[in-house]
Tab-separated table of N, CA and C in Angstrom:
chain	number	residue	atom	x	y	z
A	11	GLY	N	0.756	-1.147	-0.014
A	11	GLY	CA	-0.006	-0.001	-0.039
A	11	GLY	C	0.881	1.213	0.013
A	12	ASP	N	0.191	2.422	0.152
A	12	ASP	CA	0.848	3.625	0.284
A	12	ASP	C	1.369	3.998	1.607
A	13	GLU	N	2.009	5.088	1.755
A	13	GLU	CA	2.576	5.312	3.009
A	13	GLU	C	1.480	5.522	3.997
A	14	ALA	N	0.338	6.182	3.699
A	14	ALA	CA	-0.794	6.329	4.731
A	14	ALA	C	-1.401	4.935	5.372
A	15	ALA	N	-1.429	3.940	4.338
A	15	ALA	CA	-1.752	2.731	4.736
A	15	ALA	C	-0.787	1.889	5.742
A	16	PHE	N	0.599	2.178	5.285
A	16	PHE	CA	1.728	1.605	6.116
A	16	PHE	C	1.600	2.266	7.525
A	17	SER	N	1.360	3.416	7.623
A	17	SER	CA	1.341	4.082	8.884
A	17	SER	C	0.134	3.571	9.806
A	18	ARG	N	-0.920	3.098	9.135
A	18	ARG	CA	-2.119	2.688	9.936
A	18	ARG	C	-1.935	1.226	10.271
A	19	SER	N	-0.988	0.447	9.623
A	19	SER	CA	-0.719	-0.986	9.733
A	19	SER	C	-0.044	-1.218	11.177
A	20	ARG	N	-0.326	-2.429	11.621
A	20	ARG	CA	0.542	-2.870	12.715
A	20	ARG	C	0.949	-4.375	12.658
A	21	TYR	N	1.794	-4.750	13.493
A	21	TYR	CA	2.374	-6.075	13.538
A	21	TYR	C	1.311	-7.148	13.201
A	22	ALA	N	0.247	-7.072	14.002
A	22	ALA	CA	-0.699	-8.080	13.936
A	22	ALA	C	-1.218	-8.279	12.525
A	23	ASP	N	-1.346	-7.167	11.773
A	23	ASP	CA	-1.725	-7.159	10.420
A	23	ASP	C	-0.867	-7.831	9.411
A	24	TRP	N	0.554	-7.500	9.766
A	24	TRP	CA	1.632	-8.257	8.851
A	24	TRP	C	1.565	-9.696	9.076
A	25	LEU	N	1.473	-9.996	10.574
A	25	LEU	CA	1.440	-11.554	10.794
A	25	LEU	C	0.358	-12.279	10.167
A	26	ALA	N	-0.858	-11.591	10.251
A	26	ALA	CA	-2.055	-12.254	9.679
A	26	ALA	C	-1.978	-12.416	8.154
A	27	SER	N	-1.324	-11.393	7.572
A	27	SER	CA	-1.033	-11.699	5.947
A	27	SER	C	0.039	-12.782	5.763
A	28	ALA	N	1.005	-12.907	6.510
A	28	ALA	CA	2.020	-13.932	6.445
A	28	ALA	C	1.249	-15.321	6.727
A	29	ALA	N	0.463	-15.304	7.702
A	29	ALA	CA	-0.065	-16.646	8.184
A	29	ALA	C	-1.173	-17.037	6.998
A	30	ASP	N	-1.778	-16.102	6.481
A	30	ASP	CA	-2.860	-16.627	5.271
A	30	ASP	C	-1.850	-17.010	4.256
A	31	ALA	N	-0.749	-16.410	3.762
A	31	ALA	CA	-0.034	-16.889	2.756
A	31	ALA	C	0.647	-18.224	3.058
A	32	PHE	N	0.984	-18.365	4.160
A	32	PHE	CA	1.560	-19.743	4.608
A	32	PHE	C	0.661	-20.844	4.464
A	33	SER	N	-0.571	-20.515	5.164
A	33	SER	CA	-1.716	-21.636	5.025
A	33	SER	C	-2.171	-21.942	3.461
A	34	ALA	N	-2.276	-20.938	2.758
A	34	ALA	CA	-2.583	-21.110	1.257
A	34	ALA	C	-1.509	-21.882	0.529
A	35	LEU	N	-0.283	-21.659	0.977
A	35	LEU	CA	0.894	-22.393	0.356
A	35	LEU	C	0.868	-24.004	0.928
A	36	ARG	N	0.677	-23.959	2.235
A	36	ARG	CA	0.697	-25.251	2.696
A	36	ARG	C	-0.388	-26.281	2.321
A	37	SER	N	-1.539	-25.640	1.834
A	37	SER	CA	-2.679	-26.525	1.247
A	37	SER	C	-2.208	-27.100	-0.118
A	38	ARG	N	-1.204	-26.371	-0.770
A	38	ARG	CA	-0.894	-26.876	-2.098
A	38	ARG	C	0.472	-27.735	-2.170
A	39	VAL	N	1.278	-27.477	-1.164
A	39	VAL	CA	2.546	-28.314	-1.369
A	39	VAL	C	2.777	-29.072	0.105
A	40	PRO	N	3.519	-29.923	0.097
A	40	PRO	CA	3.630	-30.729	1.412
A	40	PRO	C	4.751	-30.219	2.267
A	41	ARG	N	5.704	-29.412	1.825
A	41	ARG	CA	6.778	-28.863	2.566
A	41	ARG	C	6.945	-27.381	2.324
A	42	VAL	N	6.915	-26.597	3.396
A	42	VAL	CA	7.100	-25.124	3.309
A	42	VAL	C	8.121	-24.611	4.357
A	43	ALA	N	9.172	-23.871	3.575
A	43	ALA	CA	10.130	-23.253	4.342
A	43	ALA	C	9.756	-21.652	4.371
A	44	VAL	N	10.059	-21.168	5.577
A	44	VAL	CA	9.625	-19.657	5.678
A	44	VAL	C	11.132	-18.827	5.727
A	45	ILE	N	11.062	-17.834	4.814
A	45	ILE	CA	12.283	-17.206	4.747
A	45	ILE	C	11.983	-15.569	4.753
A	46	GLY	N	12.736	-14.923	5.623
A	46	GLY	CA	12.408	-13.460	5.626
A	46	GLY	C	13.623	-12.620	5.972
A	47	PHE	N	13.518	-11.352	5.443
A	47	PHE	CA	14.564	-10.400	5.689
A	47	PHE	C	14.194	-9.267	6.515
A	48	SER	N	14.834	-9.056	7.394
A	48	SER	CA	14.581	-7.978	8.387
A	48	SER	C	13.316	-8.164	9.121
A	49	MET	N	12.388	-7.348	9.107
A	49	MET	CA	11.022	-7.562	9.723
A	49	MET	C	10.426	-8.981	9.213
A	50	GLY	N	10.578	-9.143	8.004
A	50	GLY	CA	10.234	-10.418	7.358
A	50	GLY	C	10.719	-11.727	8.048
A	51	GLY	N	11.987	-11.557	8.557
A	51	GLY	CA	12.465	-12.521	9.198
A	51	GLY	C	11.905	-12.838	10.612
A	52	THR	N	11.624	-11.604	11.425
A	52	THR	CA	10.910	-11.543	12.624
A	52	THR	C	9.555	-12.446	12.288
A	53	LEU	N	8.795	-12.013	11.215
A	53	LEU	CA	7.499	-12.563	10.910
A	53	LEU	C	7.824	-14.159	10.677
A	54	ALA	N	8.742	-14.642	9.937
A	54	ALA	CA	9.038	-15.974	9.773
A	54	ALA	C	9.327	-16.651	11.114
A	55	LEU	N	9.850	-16.029	12.061
A	55	LEU	CA	10.179	-16.613	13.254
A	55	LEU	C	8.839	-16.966	14.033
A	56	ASP	N	8.018	-16.015	13.921
A	56	ASP	CA	6.791	-16.016	14.516
A	56	ASP	C	5.832	-17.123	13.975
A	57	LEU	N	5.913	-17.143	12.564
A	57	LEU	CA	5.076	-18.389	11.934
A	57	LEU	C	5.624	-19.606	12.408
A	58	ALA	N	6.932	-19.616	12.557
A	58	ALA	CA	7.516	-21.083	12.979
A	58	ALA	C	7.122	-21.415	14.390
A	59	GLN	N	6.726	-20.314	15.296
A	59	GLN	CA	6.301	-20.732	16.676
A	59	GLN	C	4.938	-21.160	16.666
A	60	HIS	N	4.116	-20.910	15.566
A	60	HIS	CA	2.663	-21.238	15.558
A	60	HIS	C	2.139	-22.272	14.640
A	61	HIS	N	3.026	-22.548	13.489
A	61	HIS	CA	2.718	-23.413	12.528
A	61	HIS	C	3.719	-24.341	12.227
A	62	ALA	N	3.444	-25.602	11.630
A	62	ALA	CA	4.464	-26.456	11.433
A	62	ALA	C	5.235	-26.345	10.038
A	63	VAL	N	6.208	-25.323	10.264
A	63	VAL	CA	7.043	-25.178	9.120
A	63	VAL	C	8.172	-26.106	8.950
A	64	ASP	N	8.766	-26.344	7.774
A	64	ASP	CA	9.710	-27.367	7.442
A	64	ASP	C	11.166	-26.838	7.885
A	65	ALA	N	11.334	-25.569	7.720
A	65	ALA	CA	12.678	-24.861	7.790
A	65	ALA	C	12.384	-23.404	7.947
A	66	VAL	N	13.439	-22.730	8.581
A	66	VAL	CA	13.335	-21.233	8.676
A	66	VAL	C	14.654	-20.571	8.413
A	67	VAL	N	14.489	-19.664	7.596
A	67	VAL	CA	15.830	-18.741	7.224
A	67	VAL	C	15.498	-17.470	7.594
A	68	THR	N	16.288	-16.777	8.412
A	68	THR	CA	16.102	-15.397	8.561
A	68	THR	C	17.415	-14.593	8.108
A	69	ILE	N	17.211	-13.387	7.583
A	69	ILE	CA	18.331	-12.705	7.243
A	69	ILE	C	18.118	-11.316	7.818
A	70	SER	N	19.114	-11.088	8.642
A	70	SER	CA	19.099	-9.545	9.473
A	70	SER	C	17.668	-9.417	10.221
A	71	ALA	N	17.329	-10.445	10.844
A	71	ALA	CA	16.052	-10.509	11.601
A	71	ALA	C	16.251	-9.879	13.075
A	72	PRO	N	15.429	-8.930	13.401
A	72	PRO	CA	15.450	-8.419	14.720
A	72	PRO	C	14.473	-9.240	15.693
A	73	VAL	N	15.014	-9.450	16.908
A	73	VAL	CA	14.195	-9.919	17.936
A	73	VAL	C	14.247	-8.828	19.033
A	74	PHE	N	15.023	-7.873	18.863
A	74	PHE	CA	15.000	-6.708	19.737
A	74	PHE	C	15.778	-5.632	18.670
A	75	LEU	N	15.083	-4.509	19.009
A	75	LEU	CA	15.615	-3.250	17.968
A	75	LEU	C	16.515	-2.315	18.943
A	76	CYS	N	16.301	-2.348	20.166
A	76	CYS	CA	17.278	-1.520	21.083
A	76	CYS	C	17.265	-2.201	22.380
A	77	ARG	N	18.398	-1.923	23.172
A	77	ARG	CA	18.459	-2.495	24.626
A	77	ARG	C	19.232	-1.502	25.389
A	78	PRO	N	18.839	-1.556	26.742
A	78	PRO	CA	19.697	-0.581	27.678
A	78	PRO	C	21.044	-1.171	28.053
A	79	TYR	N	21.112	-2.437	28.191
A	79	TYR	CA	22.380	-2.987	28.545
A	79	TYR	C	22.770	-4.395	27.929
A	80	PRO	N	23.779	-4.666	27.436
A	80	PRO	CA	24.668	-3.699	27.003
A	80	PRO	C	23.989	-2.867	25.944
A	81	TYR	N	24.154	-1.518	25.937
A	81	TYR	CA	23.538	-0.397	25.284
A	81	TYR	C	23.593	-0.835	23.781
A	82	TRP	N	22.559	-0.735	23.045
A	82	TRP	CA	22.579	-0.824	21.638
A	82	TRP	C	21.206	-0.174	21.088
A	83	SER	N	21.306	0.852	20.172
A	83	SER	CA	20.274	1.355	19.553
A	83	SER	C	20.727	2.284	18.276
A	84	PRO	N	19.929	1.982	17.190
A	84	PRO	CA	20.562	2.801	16.096
A	84	PRO	C	19.713	4.233	16.129
A	85	ASP	N	18.821	4.384	17.210
A	85	ASP	CA	18.359	5.829	17.434
A	85	ASP	C	17.725	5.748	18.765
A	86	TRP	N	18.234	6.614	19.728
A	86	TRP	CA	17.731	6.728	20.970
A	86	TRP	C	16.317	6.813	21.172
A	87	ARG	N	15.614	7.322	20.206
A	87	ARG	CA	14.167	7.568	20.169
A	87	ARG	C	13.335	6.178	20.321
A	88	LEU	N	14.051	5.081	19.881
A	88	LEU	CA	13.430	3.750	20.115
A	88	LEU	C	13.008	3.409	21.458
A	89	PHE	N	13.571	3.886	22.454
A	89	PHE	CA	13.462	3.526	23.794
A	89	PHE	C	12.077	4.257	24.197
A	90	PHE	N	11.660	5.194	23.438
A	90	PHE	CA	10.401	5.997	23.885
A	90	PHE	C	9.370	5.993	22.816
A	91	SER	N	9.356	4.938	22.029
A	91	SER	CA	8.429	4.837	20.832
A	91	SER	C	6.882	4.887	21.244
A	92	GLY	N	6.692	4.205	22.487
A	92	GLY	CA	5.157	4.255	22.957
A	92	GLY	C	4.711	5.539	23.248
A	93	PRO	N	5.300	6.260	24.144
A	93	PRO	CA	4.838	7.784	24.574
A	93	PRO	C	4.997	8.650	23.254
A	94	LEU	N	6.211	8.403	22.591
A	94	LEU	CA	6.454	9.278	21.522
A	94	LEU	C	5.567	9.284	20.385
A	95	GLY	N	5.001	8.171	20.089
A	95	GLY	CA	4.005	7.854	19.008
A	95	GLY	C	2.774	8.585	19.368
A	96	LEU	N	2.271	8.816	20.546
A	96	LEU	CA	1.075	9.569	20.879
A	96	LEU	C	1.329	11.038	20.735
A	97	LEU	N	2.565	11.462	20.805
A	97	LEU	CA	2.724	12.859	20.548
A	97	LEU	C	3.114	13.217	18.987
A	98	ARG	N	3.958	12.469	18.413
A	98	ARG	CA	4.288	12.737	17.043
A	98	ARG	C	4.339	11.358	16.315
A	99	PRO	N	3.267	11.052	15.556
A	99	PRO	CA	3.151	9.682	14.862
A	99	PRO	C	4.224	9.589	13.834
A	100	VAL	N	4.805	10.614	13.223
A	100	VAL	CA	5.830	10.582	12.204
A	100	VAL	C	6.876	11.438	12.515
A	101	LEU	N	8.174	10.904	12.712
A	101	LEU	CA	9.245	11.726	12.881
A	101	LEU	C	10.246	11.715	11.873
A	102	PRO	N	10.906	12.757	11.617
A	102	PRO	CA	11.927	12.854	10.489
A	102	PRO	C	13.048	12.011	10.859
A	103	GLY	N	13.672	11.298	9.793
A	103	GLY	CA	14.897	10.556	9.868
A	103	GLY	C	15.917	11.085	8.978
A	104	ARG	N	17.007	10.418	8.925
A	104	ARG	CA	18.127	10.875	8.019
A	104	ARG	C	17.769	10.132	6.686
A	105	PRO	N	17.656	11.011	5.589
A	105	PRO	CA	17.775	10.293	4.290
A	105	PRO	C	19.046	9.698	3.957
A	106	GLY	N	19.146	8.728	3.144
A	106	GLY	CA	20.184	8.082	2.572
A	106	GLY	C	21.081	8.931	1.796
A	107	SER	N	22.462	8.848	1.886
A	107	SER	CA	23.318	9.581	0.883
A	107	SER	C	23.309	9.181	-0.332
A	108	PRO	N	23.813	10.098	-1.301
A	108	PRO	CA	23.740	9.669	-2.843
A	108	PRO	C	24.689	8.373	-2.914
A	109	GLU	N	25.756	8.399	-2.008
A	109	GLU	CA	26.571	7.121	-2.128
A	109	GLU	C	25.818	5.884	-1.852
A	110	SER	N	25.082	6.040	-0.734
A	110	SER	CA	24.335	4.873	-0.171
A	110	SER	C	23.251	4.715	-1.294
A	111	ARG	N	22.597	5.599	-1.894
A	111	ARG	CA	21.584	5.242	-2.837
A	111	ARG	C	22.094	4.540	-4.098
A	112	SER	N	23.372	4.754	-4.493
A	112	SER	CA	24.084	4.084	-5.398
A	112	SER	C	24.237	2.528	-5.248
A	113	ILE	N	24.426	2.287	-3.881
A	113	ILE	CA	24.548	0.856	-3.506
A	113	ILE	C	23.237	0.130	-3.385
A	114	ALA	N	22.396	0.952	-2.582
A	114	ALA	CA	20.981	0.351	-2.221
A	114	ALA	C	19.922	1.531	-2.768
A	115	PRO	N	19.510	1.270	-4.023
A	115	PRO	CA	18.761	2.334	-4.443
A	115	PRO	C	17.180	2.435	-3.852
A	116	TRP	N	16.625	1.305	-3.480
A	116	TRP	CA	15.308	1.313	-3.060
A	116	TRP	C	15.190	2.086	-1.718
A	117	GLU	N	14.430	3.099	-1.500
A	117	GLU	CA	14.454	3.862	-0.340
A	117	GLU	C	13.284	3.650	0.613
A	118	GLY	N	12.212	3.043	0.224
A	118	GLY	CA	11.025	2.893	1.036
A	118	GLY	C	10.455	4.083	1.665
A	119	TYR	N	10.536	4.080	2.960
A	119	TYR	CA	10.145	5.258	3.848
A	119	TYR	C	11.197	5.857	4.496
A	120	GLU	N	12.424	5.710	3.981
A	120	GLU	CA	13.540	6.150	4.719
A	120	GLU	C	13.434	7.608	4.739
A	121	GLY	N	13.845	8.330	5.779
A	121	GLY	CA	13.854	9.643	5.936
A	121	GLY	C	12.636	10.075	7.016
A	122	ARG	N	11.808	9.059	7.195
A	122	ARG	CA	10.708	9.203	8.110
A	122	ARG	C	10.493	8.055	8.829
A	123	HIS	N	10.063	8.267	10.183
A	123	HIS	CA	9.763	7.108	11.007
A	123	HIS	C	8.422	7.087	11.401
A	124	HIS	N	7.554	6.104	11.026
A	124	HIS	CA	6.187	6.002	11.628
A	124	HIS	C	6.364	5.280	12.900
A	125	VAL	N	6.192	6.250	13.923
A	125	VAL	CA	6.499	5.831	15.307
A	125	VAL	C	5.560	4.750	15.735
A	126	ARG	N	4.232	5.012	15.548
A	126	ARG	CA	3.213	3.892	16.250
A	126	ARG	C	3.456	2.422	15.396
A	127	THR	N	3.602	2.535	14.100
A	127	THR	CA	3.972	1.381	13.464
A	127	THR	C	5.173	0.679	13.984
A	128	LEU	N	6.267	1.544	14.055
A	128	LEU	CA	7.500	0.958	14.744
A	128	LEU	C	7.198	0.416	16.006
A	129	HIS	N	6.626	1.003	16.992
A	129	HIS	CA	6.417	0.633	18.138
A	129	HIS	C	5.752	-0.684	18.115
A	130	SER	N	4.602	-0.896	17.360
A	130	SER	CA	3.979	-2.021	17.146
A	130	SER	C	4.973	-3.234	16.781
A	131	PHE	N	5.847	-2.900	15.811
A	131	PHE	CA	6.747	-3.877	15.466
A	131	PHE	C	7.759	-4.295	16.641
A	132	LYS	N	8.238	-3.288	17.476
A	132	LYS	CA	9.029	-3.518	18.456
A	132	LYS	C	8.330	-4.512	19.524
A	133	ARG	N	7.093	-4.182	19.745
A	133	ARG	CA	6.387	-5.129	20.828
A	133	ARG	C	6.147	-6.496	20.074
A	134	GLY	N	6.013	-6.540	18.880
A	134	GLY	CA	5.802	-7.945	18.231
A	134	GLY	C	7.107	-8.728	18.273
A	135	ALA	N	8.270	-7.989	18.000
A	135	ALA	CA	9.541	-8.661	18.106
A	135	ALA	C	9.813	-9.013	19.575
A	136	ALA	N	9.603	-8.424	20.386
A	136	ALA	CA	9.833	-8.786	21.839
A	136	ALA	C	8.997	-10.085	22.290
A	137	ARG	N	7.835	-10.151	21.665
A	137	ARG	CA	6.985	-11.355	21.899
A	137	ARG	C	7.598	-12.542	21.187
A	138	VAL	N	8.243	-12.406	20.036
A	138	VAL	CA	8.875	-13.524	19.290
A	138	VAL	C	10.015	-13.807	20.026
A	139	ARG	N	10.699	-12.921	20.578
A	139	ARG	CA	12.141	-13.144	21.437
A	139	ARG	C	11.670	-14.126	22.589
A	140	ARG	N	10.712	-13.764	23.095
A	140	ARG	CA	10.284	-14.575	24.373
A	140	ARG	C	9.857	-16.027	24.123
A	141	ARG	N	9.447	-16.307	22.846
A	141	ARG	CA	8.970	-17.588	22.556
A	141	ARG	C	9.878	-18.398	21.523
A	142	LEU	N	11.131	-17.954	21.443
A	142	LEU	CA	11.973	-18.471	20.564
A	142	LEU	C	12.254	-20.048	20.706
A	143	ALA	N	12.065	-20.481	22.058
A	143	ALA	CA	12.253	-21.840	22.320
A	143	ALA	C	11.174	-22.718	21.662
A	144	ARG	N	10.164	-22.183	21.224
A	144	ARG	CA	9.047	-22.950	20.588
A	144	ARG	C	9.539	-23.466	19.213
A	145	ILE	N	10.545	-22.770	18.642
A	145	ILE	CA	10.936	-23.162	17.198
A	145	ILE	C	11.628	-24.490	17.124
A	146	GLU	N	11.247	-25.546	16.497
A	146	GLU	CA	11.963	-26.682	16.486
A	146	GLU	C	12.409	-27.147	15.001
A	147	ALA	N	12.001	-26.373	14.042
A	147	ALA	CA	12.376	-26.436	12.586
A	147	ALA	C	13.735	-26.250	12.599
A	148	PRO	N	14.417	-26.929	11.667
A	148	PRO	CA	15.881	-26.424	11.186
A	148	PRO	C	15.945	-24.926	10.746
A	149	ILE	N	16.915	-24.289	11.233
A	149	ILE	CA	16.911	-22.847	11.236
A	149	ILE	C	18.509	-22.354	10.655
A	150	LEU	N	18.424	-21.493	9.769
A	150	LEU	CA	19.606	-20.691	9.242
A	150	LEU	C	19.451	-19.359	9.475
A	151	VAL	N	20.355	-18.695	10.222
A	151	VAL	CA	20.331	-17.373	10.531
A	151	VAL	C	21.580	-16.622	9.872
A	152	VAL	N	21.195	-15.781	9.038
A	152	VAL	CA	22.298	-14.923	8.359
A	152	VAL	C	22.303	-13.484	8.846
A	153	HIS	N	23.334	-12.841	9.078
A	153	HIS	CA	23.344	-11.385	9.486
A	153	HIS	C	24.713	-10.872	9.092
A	154	SER	N	24.625	-9.500	9.063
A	154	SER	CA	26.040	-8.766	8.827
A	154	SER	C	26.656	-8.559	10.073
A	155	GLY	N	27.641	-8.813	10.209
A	155	GLY	CA	28.564	-8.371	11.444
A	155	GLY	C	28.682	-6.951	11.653
A	156	GLN	N	28.559	-6.146	10.564
A	156	GLN	CA	28.461	-4.677	10.611
A	156	GLN	C	27.156	-3.843	10.475
A	157	ASP	N	26.095	-4.748	10.713
A	157	ASP	CA	24.737	-4.207	10.741
A	157	ASP	C	24.731	-3.091	11.608
A	158	ARG	N	24.215	-1.816	11.176
A	158	ARG	CA	24.219	-0.651	12.244
A	158	ARG	C	22.567	-0.496	12.381
A	159	SER	N	21.731	-1.219	11.684
A	159	SER	CA	20.303	-0.976	11.937
A	159	SER	C	19.584	-2.012	12.788
A	160	VAL	N	20.185	-3.276	12.625
A	160	VAL	CA	19.614	-4.462	13.545
A	160	VAL	C	20.960	-5.001	14.033
A	161	CYS	N	21.163	-4.970	15.232
A	161	CYS	CA	22.313	-5.392	16.113
A	161	CYS	C	22.567	-6.853	15.690
A	162	PRO	N	23.826	-7.133	15.363
A	162	PRO	CA	24.189	-8.421	15.051
A	162	PRO	C	24.017	-9.577	16.189
A	163	ASP	N	23.833	-8.963	17.447
A	163	ASP	CA	23.481	-9.793	18.592
A	163	ASP	C	22.149	-10.481	18.398
A	164	ASN	N	21.392	-10.024	17.525
A	164	ASN	CA	19.993	-10.651	17.423
A	164	ASN	C	20.324	-11.986	16.798
A	165	ALA	N	21.337	-12.128	15.943
A	165	ALA	CA	21.484	-13.468	15.198
A	165	ALA	C	21.917	-14.483	16.303
A	166	TRP	N	22.799	-14.222	17.307
A	166	TRP	CA	23.186	-15.104	18.387
A	166	TRP	C	22.096	-15.441	19.323
A	167	GLU	N	21.194	-14.292	19.618
A	167	GLU	CA	19.968	-14.650	20.462
A	167	GLU	C	19.223	-15.666	19.784
A	168	ILE	N	18.933	-15.546	18.496
A	168	ILE	CA	17.967	-16.533	17.819
A	168	ILE	C	18.568	-18.029	17.909
A	169	VAL	N	19.908	-18.000	17.541
A	169	VAL	CA	20.263	-19.303	17.424
A	169	VAL	C	20.409	-19.916	18.886
A	170	ARG	N	20.877	-19.081	19.777
A	170	ARG	CA	20.914	-19.710	21.058
A	170	ARG	C	19.656	-20.114	21.880
A	171	SER	N	18.608	-19.440	21.344
A	171	SER	CA	17.238	-19.663	22.066
A	171	SER	C	16.300	-20.637	21.340
A	172	VAL	N	16.550	-20.888	20.055
A	172	VAL	CA	15.741	-21.798	19.480
A	172	VAL	C	15.847	-23.279	19.966
A	173	SER	N	15.026	-24.242	19.897
A	173	SER	CA	14.928	-25.509	20.195
A	173	SER	C	15.359	-26.502	19.045
A	174	SER	N	15.685	-26.011	17.865
A	174	SER	CA	15.914	-26.764	16.736
A	174	SER	C	17.120	-27.604	16.954
A	175	ALA	N	17.216	-28.750	16.365
A	175	ALA	CA	18.326	-29.786	16.592
A	175	ALA	C	19.411	-29.307	15.406
A	176	ARG	N	18.901	-28.709	14.385
A	176	ARG	CA	19.742	-28.228	13.290
A	176	ARG	C	19.633	-26.709	13.420
A	177	ARG	N	20.563	-25.920	13.608
A	177	ARG	CA	20.766	-24.493	13.576
A	177	ARG	C	22.217	-24.088	13.122
A	178	GLU	N	22.002	-23.139	12.345
A	178	GLU	CA	23.277	-22.467	11.872
A	178	GLU	C	23.303	-20.943	11.765
A	179	ALA	N	24.442	-20.308	12.074
A	179	ALA	CA	24.424	-18.865	12.041
A	179	ALA	C	25.641	-18.521	11.157
A	180	HIS	N	25.429	-17.548	10.223
A	180	HIS	CA	26.573	-16.907	9.422
A	180	HIS	C	26.517	-15.476	9.434
A	181	LEU	N	27.651	-15.019	9.917
A	181	LEU	CA	27.786	-13.361	9.990
A	181	LEU	C	28.581	-13.158	8.615
A	182	LEU	N	28.175	-12.379	7.827
A	182	LEU	CA	28.691	-11.916	6.612
A	182	LEU	C	29.294	-10.603	6.759
A	183	PRO	N	30.641	-10.555	6.335
A	183	PRO	CA	31.437	-9.255	6.398
A	183	PRO	C	31.069	-8.430	5.350
A	184	ILE	N	30.796	-6.997	5.519
A	184	ILE	CA	30.559	-6.028	4.553
A	184	ILE	C	31.585	-5.089	4.673
A	185	ALA	N	32.249	-4.821	3.662
A	185	ALA	CA	33.523	-3.980	3.602
A	185	ALA	C	33.159	-2.429	3.569
A	186	GLU	N	32.026	-2.207	2.797
A	186	GLU	CA	31.759	-0.848	2.556
A	186	GLU	C	31.139	-0.159	3.807
A	187	ARG	N	31.368	1.119	4.016
A	187	ARG	CA	30.825	1.825	5.228
A	187	ARG	C	29.869	2.879	4.887
A	188	VAL	N	29.258	2.836	3.688
A	188	VAL	CA	28.364	3.932	3.261
A	188	VAL	C	26.942	3.681	3.617
A	189	THR	N	26.544	2.368	3.527
A	189	THR	CA	25.039	2.061	4.025
A	189	THR	C	25.121	1.566	5.242
A	190	SER	N	23.997	1.334	5.767
A	190	SER	CA	23.883	0.840	7.317
A	190	SER	C	24.400	-0.560	7.422
A	191	GLY	N	24.781	-1.262	6.470
A	191	GLY	CA	25.099	-2.595	6.475
A	191	GLY	C	24.084	-3.645	6.854
A	192	HIS	N	22.890	-3.159	6.565
A	192	HIS	CA	21.645	-3.963	6.766
A	192	HIS	C	21.416	-4.852	5.510
A	193	LEU	N	22.154	-5.961	5.354
A	193	LEU	CA	22.041	-6.759	4.253
A	193	LEU	C	20.809	-6.425	3.387
C-alpha cells in the first residue's frame, strides 16, 4: 500500500497476512520453508512458533531493536516509541546519502519514522523473542557483522534460544561503510 496505509498498519496485520499466505501455500505443497529479511525474518520466526514449518531462514532479523544493557540502539528515540507515538506519529529521519543510494537504490520510507507502526513492530519482536524456544524446525540465521540497523547480537539470540536440532548462523562481512550494512 501507500505510506498512509503503512502508517495505519500494525504487527498483527503483517502477521495475519503472512499466516494466510503460509496456509494457502501449505494447502498446495507438502513442505514449506519460511524465509524473511529484516521484519520479514521476525515474521518468519513468529510463523515457526505457531505453524508446522519445515525450515526457517532469517536474514538480518530483529528480535530486539534496542536495549539498555549492553547499550545498543540505532536511534535513542526507539526507547520512547510508545509515548512518542502519541505525541508525534511521524518523525523525521536521516535520508540516505547519494553514495548509499548508488549501492541500495530502494528507499522505502527512509527519511521518516512512523512511530506507532515501529512501536507495534518492537512489541511484536519482543513477543517473538520470548517464544524462540518454541521453534523446532531447522534454522539458518544470516546477518551482517557490521549491521548498524539491526544489532548482530540478534543472530546469536535467535540461534541460542531456538530448540531446533539443526541450527546455523553466518555473519557476513560487509566492507563498505556507506550504507547501514543491513544486508
